[in-house]
Amino acid sequence: MDKSEFIDRLNEDLGTEFQSIVQYVQHAATVKGAEYGAIVEELNTHVSQELEHAKVLAAQVDFLGGTPTVQVPEIPDCPDGAAALKADLELEERQLQRYRDRVAEAGDLGLPDVAEALRPLLTQTQDHVIDLRDALGT
């Protein structure tokens, strides 16, 4: 992999962060029921964290000489709270693997500073996975 391909992958990650932001905003507003009270609060916290992730990714893309994307992948339609949380979990699990890959790739490309910038995103995404698994009882 070369630096250009790595920038493309970071931009894909940035797009999924934008998807997370939109998805969490929608789900925090539409997930209803007493059983979801605590997780809705957590989703609102996740929105702020996802925005910070997007800012870090955009800065890294720019640092490496690329242009940060503004593309947002399609948001899945979720008919109920359980489906919404499952969609959020699936997205976070994909992002977690992507960040694992990106940290390793940055190291392989001799970009330890980029790897260090991405590590907090990996850790926080793992926390999001745990929160959603707990909410879904999985």
Short mmCIF file of N, CA, C and O in Angstrom, two decimals:
data_model
loop_
_atom_site.label_atom_id
_atom_site.label_comp_id
_atom_site.label_asym_id
_atom_site.label_seq_id
_atom_site.Cartn_x
_atom_site.Cartn_y
_atom_site.Cartn_z
N MET A 1 0.86 -1.17 0.00
CA MET A 1 0.00 0.00 0.00
C MET A 1 0.90 1.24 0.00
O MET A 1 1.91 1.27 0.68
N ASP A 2 0.47 2.25 -0.75
CA ASP A 2 1.21 3.50 -0.75
C ASP A 2 0.42 4.57 0.01
O ASP A 2 -0.70 4.32 0.48
N LYS A 3 1.03 5.74 0.14
CA LYS A 3 0.41 6.82 0.91
C LYS A 3 -0.93 7.25 0.31
O LYS A 3 -1.88 7.53 1.05
N SER A 4 -1.03 7.26 -1.00
CA SER A 4 -2.28 7.66 -1.66
C SER A 4 -3.43 6.72 -1.30
O SER A 4 -4.55 7.17 -1.01
N GLU A 5 -3.17 5.42 -1.31
CA GLU A 5 -4.19 4.45 -0.94
C GLU A 5 -4.55 4.59 0.54
O GLU A 5 -5.73 4.47 0.92
N PHE A 6 -3.57 4.87 1.37
CA PHE A 6 -3.82 5.07 2.79
C PHE A 6 -4.72 6.30 3.00
O PHE A 6 -5.67 6.25 3.80
N ILE A 7 -4.46 7.37 2.27
CA ILE A 7 -5.32 8.56 2.36
C ILE A 7 -6.74 8.21 1.95
O ILE A 7 -7.71 8.64 2.61
N ASP A 8 -6.89 7.42 0.89
CA ASP A 8 -8.23 7.00 0.46
C ASP A 8 -8.94 6.22 1.57
O ASP A 8 -10.14 6.42 1.81
N ARG A 9 -8.22 5.36 2.24
CA ARG A 9 -8.82 4.58 3.33
C ARG A 9 -9.19 5.48 4.50
O ARG A 9 -10.25 5.29 5.12
N LEU A 10 -8.34 6.46 4.81
CA LEU A 10 -8.69 7.41 5.87
C LEU A 10 -9.95 8.19 5.49
O LEU A 10 -10.80 8.47 6.35
N ASN A 11 -10.08 8.54 4.23
CA ASN A 11 -11.28 9.25 3.78
C ASN A 11 -12.52 8.36 3.87
O ASN A 11 -13.61 8.84 4.20
N GLU A 12 -12.37 7.07 3.61
CA GLU A 12 -13.50 6.15 3.81
C GLU A 12 -13.88 6.12 5.29
O GLU A 12 -15.07 6.10 5.63
N ASP A 13 -12.87 6.11 6.16
CA ASP A 13 -13.13 6.14 7.60
C ASP A 13 -13.85 7.44 7.98
O ASP A 13 -14.78 7.43 8.79
N LEU A 14 -13.42 8.53 7.39
CA LEU A 14 -14.06 9.82 7.65
C LEU A 14 -15.54 9.77 7.24
O LEU A 14 -16.41 10.24 7.98
N GLY A 15 -15.82 9.18 6.09
CA GLY A 15 -17.21 9.04 5.66
C GLY A 15 -18.04 8.23 6.64
O GLY A 15 -19.19 8.57 6.93
N THR A 16 -17.45 7.15 7.20
CA THR A 16 -18.22 6.36 8.16
C THR A 16 -18.42 7.12 9.47
O THR A 16 -19.42 6.90 10.15
N GLU A 17 -17.51 8.03 9.80
CA GLU A 17 -17.73 8.88 10.98
C GLU A 17 -18.90 9.83 10.72
O GLU A 17 -19.73 10.06 11.60
N PHE A 18 -18.96 10.39 9.51
CA PHE A 18 -20.10 11.23 9.17
C PHE A 18 -21.39 10.43 9.25
O PHE A 18 -22.41 10.91 9.75
N GLN A 19 -21.35 9.19 8.77
CA GLN A 19 -22.52 8.32 8.85
C GLN A 19 -22.90 8.11 10.31
O GLN A 19 -24.08 8.17 10.66
N SER A 20 -21.93 7.86 11.17
CA SER A 20 -22.20 7.67 12.60
C SER A 20 -22.89 8.88 13.20
O SER A 20 -23.84 8.75 13.97
N ILE A 21 -22.39 10.05 12.86
CA ILE A 21 -22.96 11.28 13.41
C ILE A 21 -24.43 11.39 13.03
O ILE A 21 -25.31 11.59 13.89
N VAL A 22 -24.71 11.24 11.75
CA VAL A 22 -26.09 11.37 11.27
C VAL A 22 -26.97 10.28 11.87
O VAL A 22 -28.08 10.54 12.36
N GLN A 23 -26.46 9.06 11.87
CA GLN A 23 -27.22 7.92 12.39
C GLN A 23 -27.52 8.10 13.88
O GLN A 23 -28.65 7.88 14.33
N TYR A 24 -26.53 8.48 14.66
CA TYR A 24 -26.75 8.68 16.10
C TYR A 24 -27.73 9.81 16.38
O TYR A 24 -28.56 9.72 17.28
N VAL A 25 -27.62 10.90 15.63
CA VAL A 25 -28.56 12.01 15.83
C VAL A 25 -29.98 11.53 15.56
O VAL A 25 -30.90 11.79 16.35
N GLN A 26 -30.16 10.80 14.46
CA GLN A 26 -31.49 10.28 14.14
C GLN A 26 -31.98 9.31 15.21
O GLN A 26 -33.12 9.41 15.68
N HIS A 27 -31.14 8.39 15.61
CA HIS A 27 -31.57 7.37 16.56
C HIS A 27 -31.82 7.95 17.95
O HIS A 27 -32.76 7.54 18.63
N ALA A 28 -31.01 8.90 18.38
CA ALA A 28 -31.24 9.52 19.68
C ALA A 28 -32.59 10.24 19.71
O ALA A 28 -33.24 10.31 20.74
N ALA A 29 -33.01 10.75 18.56
CA ALA A 29 -34.29 11.46 18.48
C ALA A 29 -35.48 10.53 18.33
O ALA A 29 -36.58 10.86 18.74
N THR A 30 -35.27 9.33 17.76
CA THR A 30 -36.40 8.49 17.41
C THR A 30 -36.55 7.21 18.23
O THR A 30 -37.62 6.62 18.23
N VAL A 31 -35.50 6.79 18.92
CA VAL A 31 -35.60 5.57 19.73
C VAL A 31 -36.43 5.91 20.97
O VAL A 31 -36.10 6.84 21.71
N LYS A 32 -37.50 5.18 21.16
CA LYS A 32 -38.45 5.47 22.24
C LYS A 32 -38.60 4.26 23.17
O LYS A 32 -38.39 3.13 22.77
N GLY A 33 -38.98 4.56 24.39
CA GLY A 33 -39.27 3.50 25.34
C GLY A 33 -38.38 3.58 26.57
O GLY A 33 -37.21 3.96 26.48
N ALA A 34 -38.97 3.23 27.70
CA ALA A 34 -38.23 3.30 28.96
C ALA A 34 -36.97 2.45 28.95
O ALA A 34 -35.96 2.81 29.55
N GLU A 35 -37.01 1.33 28.23
CA GLU A 35 -35.85 0.43 28.19
C GLU A 35 -34.65 1.04 27.48
O GLU A 35 -33.53 0.56 27.59
N TYR A 36 -34.89 2.15 26.74
CA TYR A 36 -33.81 2.78 25.98
C TYR A 36 -33.33 4.09 26.58
O TYR A 36 -32.45 4.74 26.01
N GLY A 37 -33.87 4.49 27.71
CA GLY A 37 -33.54 5.79 28.30
C GLY A 37 -32.05 6.03 28.47
O GLY A 37 -31.51 7.05 28.05
N ALA A 38 -31.37 5.09 29.08
CA ALA A 38 -29.93 5.27 29.35
C ALA A 38 -29.11 5.26 28.06
O ALA A 38 -28.17 6.04 27.92
N ILE A 39 -29.47 4.41 27.13
CA ILE A 39 -28.68 4.33 25.90
C ILE A 39 -28.89 5.55 25.03
O ILE A 39 -27.98 5.99 24.33
N VAL A 40 -30.07 6.17 25.07
CA VAL A 40 -30.29 7.39 24.29
C VAL A 40 -29.34 8.48 24.78
O VAL A 40 -28.75 9.21 23.97
N GLU A 41 -29.18 8.59 26.08
CA GLU A 41 -28.20 9.55 26.63
C GLU A 41 -26.81 9.23 26.10
O GLU A 41 -26.05 10.13 25.74
N GLU A 42 -26.46 7.96 26.09
CA GLU A 42 -25.15 7.54 25.61
C GLU A 42 -24.98 7.85 24.12
O GLU A 42 -23.91 8.26 23.68
N LEU A 43 -26.04 7.68 23.33
CA LEU A 43 -25.97 8.00 21.90
C LEU A 43 -25.65 9.48 21.69
O LEU A 43 -24.86 9.83 20.80
N ASN A 44 -26.24 10.33 22.51
CA ASN A 44 -25.95 11.76 22.42
C ASN A 44 -24.49 12.05 22.74
O ASN A 44 -23.87 12.91 22.12
N THR A 45 -23.93 11.32 23.68
CA THR A 45 -22.50 11.46 23.99
C THR A 45 -21.67 10.96 22.81
O THR A 45 -20.67 11.58 22.43
N HIS A 46 -22.09 9.86 22.21
CA HIS A 46 -21.36 9.30 21.06
C HIS A 46 -21.30 10.30 19.91
O HIS A 46 -20.28 10.37 19.21
N VAL A 47 -22.37 11.08 19.70
CA VAL A 47 -22.38 12.06 18.61
C VAL A 47 -21.19 13.01 18.74
O VAL A 47 -20.46 13.24 17.77
N SER A 48 -20.99 13.54 19.93
CA SER A 48 -19.88 14.47 20.15
C SER A 48 -18.54 13.79 19.92
O SER A 48 -17.63 14.38 19.32
N GLN A 49 -18.42 12.55 20.36
CA GLN A 49 -17.17 11.82 20.20
C GLN A 49 -16.92 11.50 18.73
O GLN A 49 -15.77 11.57 18.26
N GLU A 50 -17.97 11.16 17.99
CA GLU A 50 -17.82 10.87 16.57
C GLU A 50 -17.39 12.12 15.80
O GLU A 50 -16.59 12.03 14.86
N LEU A 51 -17.90 13.27 16.20
CA LEU A 51 -17.48 14.52 15.57
C LEU A 51 -15.98 14.75 15.80
O LEU A 51 -15.26 15.15 14.88
N GLU A 52 -15.51 14.48 17.00
CA GLU A 52 -14.07 14.61 17.28
C GLU A 52 -13.27 13.62 16.43
O GLU A 52 -12.20 13.96 15.92
N HIS A 53 -13.78 12.40 16.26
CA HIS A 53 -13.11 11.42 15.41
C HIS A 53 -13.00 11.96 13.98
O HIS A 53 -11.94 11.85 13.34
N ALA A 54 -14.09 12.54 13.48
CA ALA A 54 -14.10 13.09 12.12
C ALA A 54 -13.06 14.20 11.98
O ALA A 54 -12.35 14.28 10.97
N LYS A 55 -12.95 15.03 12.99
CA LYS A 55 -11.98 16.13 12.95
C LYS A 55 -10.55 15.60 12.93
O LYS A 55 -9.69 16.11 12.18
N VAL A 56 -10.28 14.56 13.70
CA VAL A 56 -8.95 13.95 13.71
C VAL A 56 -8.64 13.35 12.34
O VAL A 56 -7.55 13.56 11.79
N LEU A 57 -9.58 12.61 11.79
CA LEU A 57 -9.37 11.99 10.48
C LEU A 57 -9.15 13.04 9.39
O LEU A 57 -8.24 12.90 8.56
N ALA A 58 -9.97 14.09 9.39
CA ALA A 58 -9.81 15.15 8.40
C ALA A 58 -8.43 15.80 8.52
O ALA A 58 -7.78 16.06 7.50
N ALA A 59 -7.99 16.02 9.73
CA ALA A 59 -6.67 16.62 9.94
C ALA A 59 -5.56 15.71 9.44
O ALA A 59 -4.58 16.19 8.85
N GLN A 60 -5.71 14.41 9.64
CA GLN A 60 -4.68 13.47 9.18
C GLN A 60 -4.66 13.39 7.66
O GLN A 60 -3.60 13.32 7.04
N VAL A 61 -5.84 13.39 7.04
CA VAL A 61 -5.91 13.38 5.58
C VAL A 61 -5.20 14.62 5.03
O VAL A 61 -4.37 14.53 4.11
N ASP A 62 -5.49 15.77 5.61
CA ASP A 62 -4.85 17.01 5.17
C ASP A 62 -3.35 16.97 5.42
O ASP A 62 -2.56 17.34 4.54
N PHE A 63 -2.94 16.51 6.58
CA PHE A 63 -1.51 16.40 6.93
C PHE A 63 -0.76 15.56 5.90
O PHE A 63 0.38 15.88 5.54
N LEU A 64 -1.40 14.52 5.40
CA LEU A 64 -0.77 13.62 4.44
C LEU A 64 -0.87 14.11 2.99
O LEU A 64 -0.40 13.46 2.08
N GLY A 65 -1.51 15.27 2.81
CA GLY A 65 -1.59 15.88 1.48
C GLY A 65 -2.86 15.60 0.72
O GLY A 65 -2.97 15.95 -0.46
N GLY A 66 -3.85 15.02 1.38
CA GLY A 66 -5.13 14.74 0.72
C GLY A 66 -6.17 15.80 1.03
O GLY A 66 -5.91 16.75 1.78
N THR A 67 -7.32 15.63 0.46
CA THR A 67 -8.46 16.50 0.72
C THR A 67 -9.52 15.70 1.46
O THR A 67 -9.98 14.67 0.94
N PRO A 68 -9.90 16.13 2.66
CA PRO A 68 -10.91 15.38 3.42
C PRO A 68 -12.24 15.29 2.65
O PRO A 68 -12.69 16.26 2.06
N THR A 69 -12.83 14.12 2.69
CA THR A 69 -14.10 13.88 2.01
C THR A 69 -15.25 14.59 2.71
O THR A 69 -15.15 14.93 3.89
N VAL A 70 -16.31 14.78 1.97
CA VAL A 70 -17.57 15.27 2.54
C VAL A 70 -18.70 14.29 2.23
O VAL A 70 -19.87 14.60 2.43
N GLN A 71 -18.34 13.11 1.77
CA GLN A 71 -19.33 12.09 1.39
C GLN A 71 -19.82 11.33 2.62
O GLN A 71 -19.03 10.92 3.45
N VAL A 72 -21.14 11.16 2.69
CA VAL A 72 -21.76 10.41 3.78
C VAL A 72 -22.39 9.15 3.20
O VAL A 72 -23.26 9.26 2.32
N PRO A 73 -21.95 7.97 3.65
CA PRO A 73 -22.61 6.74 3.18
C PRO A 73 -24.09 6.73 3.56
O PRO A 73 -24.53 7.43 4.47
N GLU A 74 -24.84 5.90 2.86
CA GLU A 74 -26.28 5.79 3.10
C GLU A 74 -26.57 5.35 4.53
O GLU A 74 -25.89 4.48 5.07
N ILE A 75 -27.57 5.96 5.12
CA ILE A 75 -28.01 5.63 6.47
C ILE A 75 -29.11 4.58 6.36
O ILE A 75 -30.09 4.77 5.63
N PRO A 76 -28.96 3.44 7.08
CA PRO A 76 -29.99 2.40 6.98
C PRO A 76 -31.30 2.84 7.62
O PRO A 76 -31.31 3.61 8.58
N ASP A 77 -32.40 2.34 7.07
CA ASP A 77 -33.72 2.60 7.64
C ASP A 77 -33.95 1.59 8.76
O ASP A 77 -33.82 0.39 8.55
N CYS A 78 -34.27 2.09 9.94
CA CYS A 78 -34.46 1.22 11.11
C CYS A 78 -35.88 1.40 11.64
O CYS A 78 -36.23 2.49 12.10
N PRO A 79 -36.69 0.35 11.59
CA PRO A 79 -38.10 0.47 11.95
C PRO A 79 -38.38 0.59 13.45
O PRO A 79 -39.47 0.99 13.84
N ASP A 80 -37.40 0.23 14.29
CA ASP A 80 -37.65 0.31 15.74
C ASP A 80 -36.33 0.50 16.49
O ASP A 80 -35.26 0.48 15.89
N GLY A 81 -36.45 0.66 17.80
CA GLY A 81 -35.28 0.92 18.63
C GLY A 81 -34.23 -0.18 18.58
O GLY A 81 -33.03 0.09 18.48
N ALA A 82 -34.67 -1.41 18.62
CA ALA A 82 -33.73 -2.53 18.60
C ALA A 82 -32.97 -2.56 17.27
O ALA A 82 -31.75 -2.78 17.25
N ALA A 83 -33.67 -2.34 16.17
CA ALA A 83 -33.01 -2.32 14.86
C ALA A 83 -32.03 -1.16 14.76
O ALA A 83 -30.94 -1.30 14.19
N ALA A 84 -32.39 -0.02 15.33
CA ALA A 84 -31.51 1.14 15.31
C ALA A 84 -30.22 0.86 16.07
O ALA A 84 -29.12 1.13 15.58
N LEU A 85 -30.35 0.30 17.26
CA LEU A 85 -29.16 0.00 18.06
C LEU A 85 -28.31 -1.08 17.40
O LEU A 85 -27.07 -1.03 17.46
N LYS A 86 -28.96 -2.05 16.76
CA LYS A 86 -28.21 -3.09 16.06
C LYS A 86 -27.43 -2.48 14.89
O LYS A 86 -26.26 -2.83 14.67
N ALA A 87 -28.05 -1.56 14.16
CA ALA A 87 -27.35 -0.88 13.06
C ALA A 87 -26.18 -0.06 13.59
O ALA A 87 -25.10 -0.04 12.98
N ASP A 88 -26.37 0.59 14.74
CA ASP A 88 -25.29 1.37 15.34
C ASP A 88 -24.13 0.45 15.76
O ASP A 88 -22.97 0.76 15.52
N LEU A 89 -24.47 -0.69 16.34
CA LEU A 89 -23.44 -1.65 16.76
C LEU A 89 -22.67 -2.17 15.55
O LEU A 89 -21.44 -2.23 15.58
N GLU A 90 -23.38 -2.54 14.51
CA GLU A 90 -22.71 -3.05 13.31
C GLU A 90 -21.74 -2.02 12.73
O GLU A 90 -20.62 -2.36 12.33
N LEU A 91 -22.17 -0.76 12.70
CA LEU A 91 -21.31 0.30 12.19
C LEU A 91 -20.08 0.47 13.08
O LEU A 91 -18.95 0.57 12.59
N GLU A 92 -20.27 0.48 14.38
CA GLU A 92 -19.15 0.64 15.30
C GLU A 92 -18.18 -0.54 15.22
O GLU A 92 -16.97 -0.35 15.29
N GLU A 93 -18.70 -1.75 15.06
CA GLU A 93 -17.82 -2.92 14.93
C GLU A 93 -16.99 -2.83 13.66
O GLU A 93 -15.79 -3.16 13.67
N ARG A 94 -17.60 -2.37 12.57
CA ARG A 94 -16.83 -2.18 11.33
C ARG A 94 -15.76 -1.10 11.52
O ARG A 94 -14.62 -1.26 11.08
N GLN A 95 -16.14 -0.02 12.18
CA GLN A 95 -15.18 1.06 12.42
C GLN A 95 -14.04 0.59 13.31
O GLN A 95 -12.89 0.96 13.08
N LEU A 96 -14.35 -0.21 14.31
CA LEU A 96 -13.31 -0.71 15.20
C LEU A 96 -12.26 -1.49 14.41
O LEU A 96 -11.06 -1.27 14.57
N GLN A 97 -12.70 -2.37 13.52
CA GLN A 97 -11.75 -3.12 12.70
C GLN A 97 -10.98 -2.20 11.77
O GLN A 97 -9.78 -2.37 11.57
N ARG A 98 -11.68 -1.22 11.22
CA ARG A 98 -11.00 -0.27 10.32
C ARG A 98 -9.89 0.47 11.07
O ARG A 98 -8.80 0.66 10.52
N TYR A 99 -10.16 0.88 12.30
CA TYR A 99 -9.13 1.61 13.05
C TYR A 99 -7.97 0.70 13.44
O TYR A 99 -6.82 1.13 13.43
N ARG A 100 -8.26 -0.54 13.75
CA ARG A 100 -7.16 -1.50 13.98
C ARG A 100 -6.28 -1.58 12.74
O ARG A 100 -5.05 -1.55 12.84
N ASP A 101 -6.93 -1.72 11.60
CA ASP A 101 -6.19 -1.80 10.34
C ASP A 101 -5.40 -0.53 10.07
O ASP A 101 -4.23 -0.58 9.67
N ARG A 102 -6.03 0.62 10.27
CA ARG A 102 -5.39 1.89 9.96
C ARG A 102 -4.17 2.15 10.85
O ARG A 102 -3.15 2.63 10.37
N VAL A 103 -4.25 1.81 12.13
CA VAL A 103 -3.10 1.99 13.02
C VAL A 103 -1.94 1.12 12.53
O VAL A 103 -0.80 1.58 12.44
N ALA A 104 -2.23 -0.13 12.18
CA ALA A 104 -1.19 -1.03 11.68
C ALA A 104 -0.62 -0.52 10.36
O ALA A 104 0.60 -0.53 10.15
N GLU A 105 -1.49 -0.06 9.46
CA GLU A 105 -1.03 0.44 8.17
C GLU A 105 -0.15 1.68 8.31
O GLU A 105 0.86 1.82 7.62
N ALA A 106 -0.55 2.57 9.23
CA ALA A 106 0.27 3.77 9.46
C ALA A 106 1.67 3.36 9.93
O ALA A 106 2.67 3.93 9.48
N GLY A 107 1.73 2.37 10.81
CA GLY A 107 3.02 1.87 11.26
C GLY A 107 3.83 1.29 10.12
O GLY A 107 5.03 1.56 9.98
N ASP A 108 3.17 0.50 9.28
CA ASP A 108 3.85 -0.12 8.13
C ASP A 108 4.37 0.93 7.15
O ASP A 108 5.39 0.71 6.48
N LEU A 109 3.68 2.06 7.05
CA LEU A 109 4.08 3.13 6.13
C LEU A 109 5.12 4.07 6.75
O LEU A 109 5.51 5.05 6.11
N GLY A 110 5.52 3.78 7.99
CA GLY A 110 6.49 4.65 8.65
C GLY A 110 5.89 5.97 9.10
O GLY A 110 6.55 7.01 9.08
N LEU A 111 4.62 5.93 9.49
CA LEU A 111 3.91 7.13 9.95
C LEU A 111 3.48 6.95 11.41
O LEU A 111 2.29 6.91 11.73
N PRO A 112 4.44 6.85 12.33
CA PRO A 112 4.09 6.60 13.73
C PRO A 112 3.26 7.74 14.34
O PRO A 112 2.43 7.48 15.21
N ASP A 113 3.45 8.96 13.87
CA ASP A 113 2.67 10.09 14.38
C ASP A 113 1.19 9.94 14.00
O ASP A 113 0.30 10.23 14.80
N VAL A 114 0.93 9.45 12.80
CA VAL A 114 -0.45 9.23 12.36
C VAL A 114 -1.06 8.08 13.17
O VAL A 114 -2.21 8.17 13.62
N ALA A 115 -0.28 7.02 13.36
CA ALA A 115 -0.78 5.90 14.17
C ALA A 115 -1.16 6.36 15.56
O ALA A 115 -2.22 5.98 16.08
N GLU A 116 -0.34 7.21 16.16
CA GLU A 116 -0.64 7.72 17.51
C GLU A 116 -1.88 8.60 17.52
O GLU A 116 -2.65 8.59 18.47
N ALA A 117 -2.10 9.36 16.46
CA ALA A 117 -3.29 10.21 16.37
C ALA A 117 -4.56 9.36 16.26
O ALA A 117 -5.63 9.77 16.73
N LEU A 118 -4.43 8.16 15.67
CA LEU A 118 -5.59 7.30 15.47
C LEU A 118 -5.90 6.40 16.66
O LEU A 118 -7.03 5.93 16.81
N ARG A 119 -4.92 6.14 17.51
CA ARG A 119 -5.14 5.22 18.65
C ARG A 119 -6.31 5.61 19.55
O ARG A 119 -7.10 4.75 19.94
N PRO A 120 -6.46 6.90 19.90
CA PRO A 120 -7.62 7.26 20.75
C PRO A 120 -8.96 6.97 20.08
O PRO A 120 -9.93 6.64 20.76
N LEU A 121 -9.03 7.06 18.75
CA LEU A 121 -10.26 6.74 18.04
C LEU A 121 -10.57 5.26 18.19
O LEU A 121 -11.72 4.88 18.41
N LEU A 122 -9.55 4.44 18.09
CA LEU A 122 -9.71 3.00 18.25
C LEU A 122 -10.23 2.67 19.65
O LEU A 122 -11.20 1.93 19.80
N THR A 123 -9.63 3.26 20.66
CA THR A 123 -10.03 3.00 22.05
C THR A 123 -11.46 3.45 22.30
O THR A 123 -12.26 2.71 22.90
N GLN A 124 -11.81 4.63 21.84
CA GLN A 124 -13.16 5.14 22.07
C GLN A 124 -14.20 4.35 21.28
O GLN A 124 -15.30 4.11 21.77
N THR A 125 -13.84 3.91 20.09
CA THR A 125 -14.76 3.09 19.30
C THR A 125 -15.01 1.76 19.99
O THR A 125 -16.13 1.25 20.00
N GLN A 126 -13.97 1.21 20.59
CA GLN A 126 -14.15 -0.03 21.36
C GLN A 126 -15.14 0.20 22.51
O GLN A 126 -16.01 -0.63 22.78
N ASP A 127 -15.05 1.35 23.17
CA ASP A 127 -16.00 1.69 24.23
C ASP A 127 -17.42 1.78 23.68
O ASP A 127 -18.38 1.35 24.34
N HIS A 128 -17.56 2.34 22.48
CA HIS A 128 -18.90 2.43 21.87
C HIS A 128 -19.47 1.05 21.60
O HIS A 128 -20.67 0.81 21.82
N VAL A 129 -18.63 0.14 21.12
CA VAL A 129 -19.07 -1.24 20.88
C VAL A 129 -19.55 -1.85 22.18
O VAL A 129 -20.62 -2.49 22.23
N ILE A 130 -18.80 -1.67 23.24
CA ILE A 130 -19.17 -2.23 24.55
C ILE A 130 -20.51 -1.66 25.00
O ILE A 130 -21.39 -2.40 25.45
N ASP A 131 -20.68 -0.33 24.90
CA ASP A 131 -21.93 0.31 25.31
C ASP A 131 -23.12 -0.25 24.55
O ASP A 131 -24.17 -0.56 25.14
N LEU A 132 -22.97 -0.40 23.24
CA LEU A 132 -24.08 -0.90 22.43
C LEU A 132 -24.36 -2.38 22.67
O LEU A 132 -25.52 -2.79 22.70
N ARG A 133 -23.31 -3.16 22.85
CA ARG A 133 -23.53 -4.58 23.18
C ARG A 133 -24.26 -4.71 24.51
O ARG A 133 -25.17 -5.53 24.64
N ASP A 134 -23.88 -3.90 25.48
CA ASP A 134 -24.57 -3.93 26.77
C ASP A 134 -26.04 -3.55 26.61
O ASP A 134 -26.92 -4.20 27.19
N ALA A 135 -26.32 -2.52 25.82
CA ALA A 135 -27.70 -2.07 25.62
C ALA A 135 -28.54 -3.14 24.94
O ALA A 135 -29.72 -3.28 25.23
N LEU A 136 -27.90 -3.90 24.05
CA LEU A 136 -28.62 -4.96 23.33
C LEU A 136 -28.58 -6.30 24.05
O LEU A 136 -29.21 -7.26 23.61
N GLY A 137 -27.82 -6.36 25.13
CA GLY A 137 -27.72 -7.62 25.88
C GLY A 137 -26.97 -8.70 25.13
O GLY A 137 -27.26 -9.88 25.29
N THR A 138 -25.99 -8.29 24.31
CA THR A 138 -25.22 -9.29 23.54
C THR A 138 -23.78 -9.37 24.02
O THR A 138 -23.28 -8.55 24.67
#
